[in-house]
mmCIF file of C-alpha atoms in Angstrom:
data_model
loop_
_atom_site.group_PDB
_atom_site.id
_atom_site.type_symbol
_atom_site.label_atom_id
_atom_site.label_comp_id
_atom_site.label_asym_id
_atom_site.label_seq_id
_atom_site.Cartn_x
_atom_site.Cartn_y
_atom_site.Cartn_z
ATOM 1 C CA ASN I 1 -6.495 47.258 -26.997
ATOM 2 C CA GLY I 2 -10.076 47.833 -28.192
ATOM 3 C CA VAL I 3 -11.806 50.990 -30.053
ATOM 4 C CA MET I 4 -11.570 53.377 -27.214
ATOM 5 C CA SER I 5 -8.122 52.786 -26.231
ATOM 6 C CA GLY I 6 -7.133 52.804 -30.012
ATOM 7 C CA LEU I 7 -8.737 55.958 -30.308
ATOM 8 C CA MET I 8 -7.219 57.432 -27.316
ATOM 9 C CA GLN I 9 -3.486 56.463 -28.707
ATOM 10 C CA MET I 10 -4.267 57.772 -32.123
ATOM 11 C CA LEU I 11 -4.814 61.459 -30.859
ATOM 12 C CA LEU I 12 -1.675 60.850 -28.114
ATOM 13 C CA LEU I 13 0.315 60.247 -31.374
ATOM 14 C CA LYS I 14 -0.995 63.012 -32.740
ATOM 15 C CA VAL I 15 -0.191 65.179 -29.502
ATOM 16 C CA SER I 16 3.611 63.404 -29.873
ATOM 17 C CA ALA I 17 3.831 64.647 -33.349
ATOM 18 C CA HIS I 18 2.980 68.154 -32.753
ATOM 19 C CA ILE I 19 5.487 68.365 -29.809
ATOM 20 C CA THR I 20 8.040 66.701 -32.483
ATOM 21 C CA GLU I 21 7.353 69.287 -35.254
ATOM 22 C CA GLN I 22 7.475 72.265 -33.081
ATOM 23 C CA LEU I 23 10.744 71.236 -31.404
ATOM 24 C CA GLY I 24 12.337 69.114 -33.867
ATOM 25 C CA MET I 25 13.214 66.498 -31.057
ATOM 26 C CA ALA I 26 10.376 63.142 -30.235
ATOM 27 C CA PRO I 27 9.165 63.231 -26.446
ATOM 28 C CA GLY I 28 10.498 60.399 -24.543
ATOM 29 C CA GLY I 29 14.664 61.350 -25.431
ATOM 30 C CA GLU I 30 15.298 61.078 -21.674
ATOM 31 C CA PHE I 31 14.480 57.442 -20.994
ATOM 32 C CA ARG I 32 16.218 56.551 -24.496
ATOM 33 C CA GLU I 33 19.483 57.969 -23.102
ATOM 34 C CA ALA I 34 18.844 56.065 -20.110
ATOM 35 C CA PHE I 35 18.855 53.021 -21.765
ATOM 36 C CA LYS I 36 21.690 53.771 -23.287
ATOM 37 C CA GLU I 37 23.970 54.962 -20.346
ATOM 38 C CA ALA I 38 22.445 51.826 -18.594
ATOM 39 C CA SER I 39 24.329 49.265 -21.374
ATOM 40 C CA LYS I 40 27.326 50.714 -20.805
ATOM 41 C CA VAL I 41 27.669 49.844 -16.973
ATOM 42 C CA PRO I 42 28.695 46.567 -16.750
ATOM 43 C CA PHE I 43 26.500 43.417 -15.182
ATOM 44 C CA CYS I 44 23.706 46.991 -15.022
ATOM 45 C CA LYS I 45 20.317 45.640 -15.283
ATOM 46 C CA PHE I 46 17.700 47.489 -16.825
ATOM 47 C CA HIS I 47 14.184 47.633 -15.622
ATOM 48 C CA LEU I 48 10.834 48.848 -17.597
ATOM 49 C CA GLY I 49 8.945 49.966 -14.490
ATOM 50 C CA ASP I 50 5.883 51.720 -15.782
ATOM 51 C CA ARG I 51 2.583 50.448 -15.527
ATOM 52 C CA PRO I 52 1.586 48.502 -19.044
ATOM 53 C CA ILE I 53 -0.047 51.390 -21.566
ATOM 54 C CA PRO I 54 -3.107 49.360 -22.448
ATOM 55 C CA VAL I 55 -3.819 48.980 -18.701
ATOM 56 C CA THR I 56 -3.439 52.759 -18.185
ATOM 57 C CA PHE I 57 -5.529 53.891 -21.138
ATOM 58 C CA LYS I 58 -8.416 51.200 -20.157
ATOM 59 C CA ARG I 59 -8.510 52.877 -16.538
ATOM 60 C CA ALA I 60 -8.342 55.972 -17.821
ATOM 61 C CA ILE I 61 -11.292 56.137 -20.428
ATOM 62 C CA ALA I 62 -13.339 53.770 -17.714
ATOM 63 C CA ALA I 63 -12.732 56.689 -15.210
ATOM 64 C CA LEU I 64 -14.282 59.398 -17.608
ATOM 65 C CA SER I 65 -17.635 60.062 -17.987
ATOM 66 C CA PHE I 66 -19.000 60.363 -21.806
ATOM 67 C CA TRP I 67 -18.804 64.150 -21.992
ATOM 68 C CA GLN I 68 -15.238 64.256 -20.626
ATOM 69 C CA LYS I 69 -13.956 62.134 -23.262
ATOM 70 C CA VAL I 70 -15.767 64.190 -25.678
ATOM 71 C CA LYS I 71 -14.220 67.153 -24.172
ATOM 72 C CA LEU I 72 -10.873 65.406 -23.704
ATOM 73 C CA ALA I 73 -11.132 64.310 -27.239
ATOM 74 C CA TRP I 74 -12.070 67.808 -28.802
ATOM 75 C CA GLY I 75 -8.993 69.047 -26.948
ATOM 76 C CA LEU I 76 -6.420 66.763 -28.267
ATOM 77 C CA CYS I 77 -8.063 66.964 -31.438
ATOM 78 C CA PHE I 78 -7.223 70.729 -32.162
ATOM 79 C CA LEU I 79 -3.841 70.731 -30.353
ATOM 80 C CA SER I 80 -2.241 73.606 -32.089
ATOM 81 C CA ASP I 81 -0.693 76.224 -29.875
ATOM 82 C CA PRO I 82 3.056 76.562 -30.153
ATOM 83 C CA ILE I 83 5.611 74.941 -27.877
ATOM 84 C CA SER I 84 9.166 76.413 -27.868
ATOM 85 C CA LYS I 85 12.255 75.012 -25.960
ATOM 86 C CA ASP I 86 11.615 77.988 -23.594
ATOM 87 C CA ASP I 87 8.453 76.632 -22.638
ATOM 88 C CA VAL I 88 9.798 73.263 -22.013
ATOM 89 C CA GLU I 89 12.453 74.366 -19.805
ATOM 90 C CA LYS I 90 9.388 76.452 -17.445
ATOM 91 C CA CYS I 91 8.004 73.225 -17.369
ATOM 92 C CA LYS I 92 11.136 71.930 -15.264
ATOM 93 C CA GLN I 93 10.232 74.647 -12.544
ATOM 94 C CA LYS I 94 8.242 73.184 -9.591
ATOM 95 C CA ASP I 95 5.834 76.164 -9.049
ATOM 96 C CA LEU I 96 4.864 75.912 -12.973
ATOM 97 C CA LEU I 97 4.588 71.981 -12.523
ATOM 98 C CA GLU I 98 2.255 72.159 -9.439
ATOM 99 C CA GLN I 99 0.644 74.791 -11.050
ATOM 100 C CA MET I 100 -0.305 72.522 -14.261
ATOM 101 C CA MET I 101 -0.930 69.605 -11.938
ATOM 102 C CA ALA I 102 -3.597 71.585 -9.974
ATOM 103 C CA GLU I 103 -5.293 72.740 -13.056
ATOM 104 C CA MET I 104 -5.132 69.137 -14.482
ATOM 105 C CA ILE I 105 -6.976 67.938 -11.371
ATOM 106 C CA GLY I 106 -9.445 70.608 -11.132
ATOM 107 C CA GLU I 107 -10.458 70.091 -14.961
ATOM 108 C CA PHE I 108 -10.152 66.247 -15.297
ATOM 109 C CA PRO I 109 -10.024 64.585 -11.610
ATOM 110 C CA ASP I 110 -10.312 61.429 -12.541
ATOM 111 C CA LEU I 111 -7.986 61.412 -15.528
ATOM 112 C CA HIS I 112 -5.291 62.725 -13.214
ATOM 113 C CA ARG I 113 -6.080 59.815 -10.341
ATOM 114 C CA THR I 114 -5.342 57.036 -13.221
ATOM 115 C CA ILE I 115 -2.827 58.658 -15.008
ATOM 116 C CA VAL I 116 -0.419 60.209 -12.436
ATOM 117 C CA SER I 117 -1.772 59.240 -8.990
ATOM 118 C CA GLU I 118 -1.917 55.465 -9.701
ATOM 119 C CA ARG I 119 1.175 55.258 -11.894
ATOM 120 C CA ASP I 120 2.960 57.043 -8.816
ATOM 121 C CA VAL I 121 1.955 54.376 -6.550
ATOM 122 C CA TYR I 122 3.340 51.794 -9.423
ATOM 123 C CA LEU I 123 6.703 53.528 -9.988
ATOM 124 C CA THR I 124 7.242 53.602 -6.193
ATOM 125 C CA TYR I 125 6.668 50.006 -5.886
ATOM 126 C CA MET I 126 8.889 49.073 -8.600
ATOM 127 C CA LEU I 127 11.821 51.138 -7.485
ATOM 128 C CA LYS I 128 10.991 50.085 -4.095
ATOM 129 C CA GLN I 129 11.551 46.310 -5.653
ATOM 130 C CA ALA I 130 14.475 47.540 -7.488
ATOM 131 C CA ALA I 131 16.172 48.750 -4.279
ATOM 132 C CA LYS I 132 15.778 45.964 -2.105
ATOM 133 C CA GLN I 133 18.984 44.816 -0.468
ATOM 134 C CA ILE I 134 21.188 41.851 -2.613
ATOM 135 C CA GLU I 135 21.908 39.021 -0.627
ATOM 136 C CA LEU I 136 25.333 37.976 -0.810
ATOM 137 C CA PRO I 137 26.124 33.776 -1.949
ATOM 138 C CA ARG I 138 26.568 31.589 1.308
ATOM 139 C CA ALA I 139 29.325 29.036 1.617
ATOM 140 C CA SER I 140 27.420 26.908 3.281
ATOM 141 C CA GLU I 141 23.579 27.026 5.300
ATOM 142 C CA ALA I 142 25.369 27.447 8.586
ATOM 143 C CA GLU I 143 26.978 30.832 7.301
ATOM 144 C CA PRO I 144 25.187 33.909 8.424
ATOM 145 C CA ARG I 145 23.322 35.701 5.588
ATOM 146 C CA GLN I 146 24.930 39.107 4.370
ATOM 147 C CA TYR I 147 23.544 41.986 2.148
ATOM 148 C CA ILE I 148 24.582 44.519 0.006
ATOM 149 C CA PRO I 149 22.401 47.787 -0.724
ATOM 150 C CA SER I 150 21.653 48.128 -4.155
ATOM 151 C CA VAL I 151 22.521 50.883 -6.642
ATOM 152 C CA VAL I 152 19.590 52.225 -8.285
ATOM 153 C CA VAL I 153 18.657 54.985 -10.721
ATOM 154 C CA GLY I 154 15.287 55.932 -11.467
ATOM 155 C CA VAL I 155 14.805 57.785 -14.555
ATOM 156 C CA VAL I 156 10.588 59.374 -14.073
ATOM 157 C CA GLY I 157 9.211 62.470 -15.361
ATOM 158 C CA MET I 158 8.894 65.226 -13.193
ATOM 159 C CA GLY I 159 5.239 65.058 -12.450
ATOM 160 C CA HIS I 160 5.886 61.797 -10.670
ATOM 161 C CA VAL I 161 8.445 62.973 -8.150
ATOM 162 C CA PRO I 162 6.381 64.163 -5.555
ATOM 163 C CA GLY I 163 4.121 61.228 -5.756
ATOM 164 C CA ILE I 164 7.226 58.956 -5.204
ATOM 165 C CA GLU I 165 8.545 60.938 -2.385
ATOM 166 C CA LYS I 166 4.879 60.750 -1.170
ATOM 167 C CA ASN I 167 4.617 57.014 -1.144
ATOM 168 C CA TRP I 168 8.229 56.004 -0.519
ATOM 169 C CA LYS I 169 7.168 54.846 3.104
ATOM 170 C CA SER I 170 4.177 53.185 2.730
ATOM 171 C CA ASP I 171 2.782 49.382 2.264
ATOM 172 C CA LEU I 172 2.110 49.355 -1.150
ATOM 173 C CA ASN I 173 -0.710 46.798 -3.044
ATOM 174 C CA ILE I 174 -0.139 47.410 -6.897
ATOM 175 C CA GLN I 175 -3.591 44.646 -7.385
ATOM 176 C CA GLU I 176 -6.053 46.827 -7.201
ATOM 177 C CA ILE I 177 -4.557 49.402 -9.914
ATOM 178 C CA MET I 178 -3.860 46.589 -12.215
ATOM 179 C CA SER I 179 -7.345 45.805 -12.634
ATOM 180 C CA VAL I 180 -9.253 46.751 -15.710
ATOM 181 C CA PRO I 181 -13.335 47.732 -14.931
ATOM 182 C CA PRO I 182 -15.979 46.212 -16.832
ATOM 183 C CA PRO I 183 -16.863 48.785 -20.011
ATOM 184 C CA SER I 184 -20.067 50.936 -18.660
ATOM 185 C CA ALA I 185 -23.246 50.820 -20.648
ATOM 186 C CA SER I 186 -23.143 54.092 -22.135
ATOM 187 C CA SER I 187 -19.087 52.649 -23.435
ATOM 188 C CA LYS I 188 -20.609 49.801 -24.917
ATOM 189 C CA ILE I 189 -23.332 52.070 -26.941
ATOM 190 C CA PHE I 190 -20.549 54.163 -27.782
ATOM 191 C CA ARG I 191 -18.559 51.648 -29.207
ATOM 192 C CA PHE I 192 -21.362 50.323 -31.227
ATOM 193 C CA VAL I 193 -22.222 53.582 -32.452
ATOM 194 C CA ILE I 194 -18.751 53.794 -33.911
ATOM 195 C CA LYS I 195 -18.627 50.540 -35.359
ATOM 196 C CA ALA I 196 -21.559 50.888 -37.078
ATOM 197 C CA THR I 197 -20.832 54.074 -38.547
ATOM 198 C CA VAL I 198 -17.395 52.909 -39.688
ATOM 199 C CA PHE I 199 -19.082 50.079 -41.220
ATOM 200 C CA GLY I 200 -21.861 51.924 -42.558
ATOM 201 C CA LEU I 201 -19.449 54.262 -44.384
ATOM 202 C CA VAL I 202 -17.163 51.363 -45.532
ATOM 203 C CA GLY I 203 -20.282 50.083 -47.195
ATOM 204 C CA TYR I 204 -21.353 52.992 -48.581
ATOM 205 C CA GLY I 205 -18.124 53.291 -50.110
ATOM 206 C CA CYS I 206 -17.916 50.167 -51.839
ATOM 207 C CA TYR I 207 -21.669 50.355 -53.181
ATOM 208 C CA ARG I 208 -20.852 53.895 -54.478
ATOM 209 C CA VAL I 209 -17.497 52.366 -56.267
ATOM 210 C CA ALA I 210 -19.580 49.419 -57.810
ATOM 211 C CA GLN I 211 -21.678 51.960 -59.177
ATOM 212 C CA ARG I 212 -19.396 53.936 -60.901
ATOM 213 C CA THR I 213 -17.630 51.171 -61.845
ATOM 214 C CA VAL I 214 -20.525 49.632 -63.477
ATOM 215 C CA ARG I 215 -21.482 52.617 -65.141
ATOM 216 C CA PHE I 216 -18.255 53.147 -66.724
ATOM 217 C CA LEU I 217 -17.979 49.596 -67.813
ATOM 218 C CA LEU I 218 -21.064 49.513 -69.757
ATOM 219 C CA SER I 219 -20.267 53.113 -70.805
ATOM 220 C CA THR I 220 -17.475 51.646 -73.130
ATOM 221 C CA PRO I 221 -18.121 51.055 -77.083
ATOM 222 C CA ALA I 222 -17.165 47.254 -76.337
ATOM 223 C CA ALA I 223 -20.025 47.053 -73.850
ATOM 224 C CA GLN I 224 -22.312 49.047 -75.949
ATOM 225 C CA SER I 225 -21.977 47.120 -79.218
ATOM 226 C CA TYR I 226 -22.595 43.810 -77.071
ATOM 227 C CA LEU I 227 -25.720 45.381 -75.382
ATOM 228 C CA GLN I 228 -26.901 46.372 -78.953
ATOM 229 C CA LYS I 229 -26.539 42.835 -80.225
ATOM 230 C CA LEU I 230 -28.433 41.515 -77.483
ATOM 231 C CA THR I 231 -31.565 43.820 -78.332
ATOM 232 C CA GLU I 232 -31.368 42.487 -81.804
ATOM 233 C CA VAL I 233 -31.454 39.064 -80.733
ATOM 234 C CA ARG I 234 -34.988 37.810 -81.161
ATOM 235 C CA PRO I 235 -36.522 34.540 -79.760
ATOM 236 C CA LEU I 236 -37.385 31.735 -82.223
#
């Protein structure tokens, strides 16, 4: 998915591992339970209604400035705050949740827009598509169309509920939020520097290993004996 997206996914996996270690359970359990319950309902269709992760990552990275990327990466790298089950329960309180979202908007407004607000629109659009009325089969073309309401259960993060309620009656278009902007000049330079650094370190490591290997081979008795014989051979 690209260098920056790959690095961001690695950092988020680190955060997920930290949460799992602290709580003894992996994030996203509500979605796994929703899938299990849906499989028990006859004729129930299960839809993955969130925007694809690569699109979200690339749009989020493109929206951040260089220093914002550094600040975000630094915060994720050194995340070590303890998390308890009581803390998780507190996050379910609407007032505290709104306060946390407001802090995120103040610190990373563009990140909030791409990760939260745009996904609010996408989730609302997918829910509305799933909630369309179902047309009953007709015996003939002359028979009037009849519809029955759909029964839909949407499982979303609590932070997305206000945005879904806000966008529900709007005429939504998701084409714009599905496009991935081209990388900026700073992103290209940063990506080149990272690649050059990685290849340089790998090349230097190979050189050091080869150097030590040659020295070790030359220090063996068999190699010393062979070299001694070569020095004793005189040209005719």
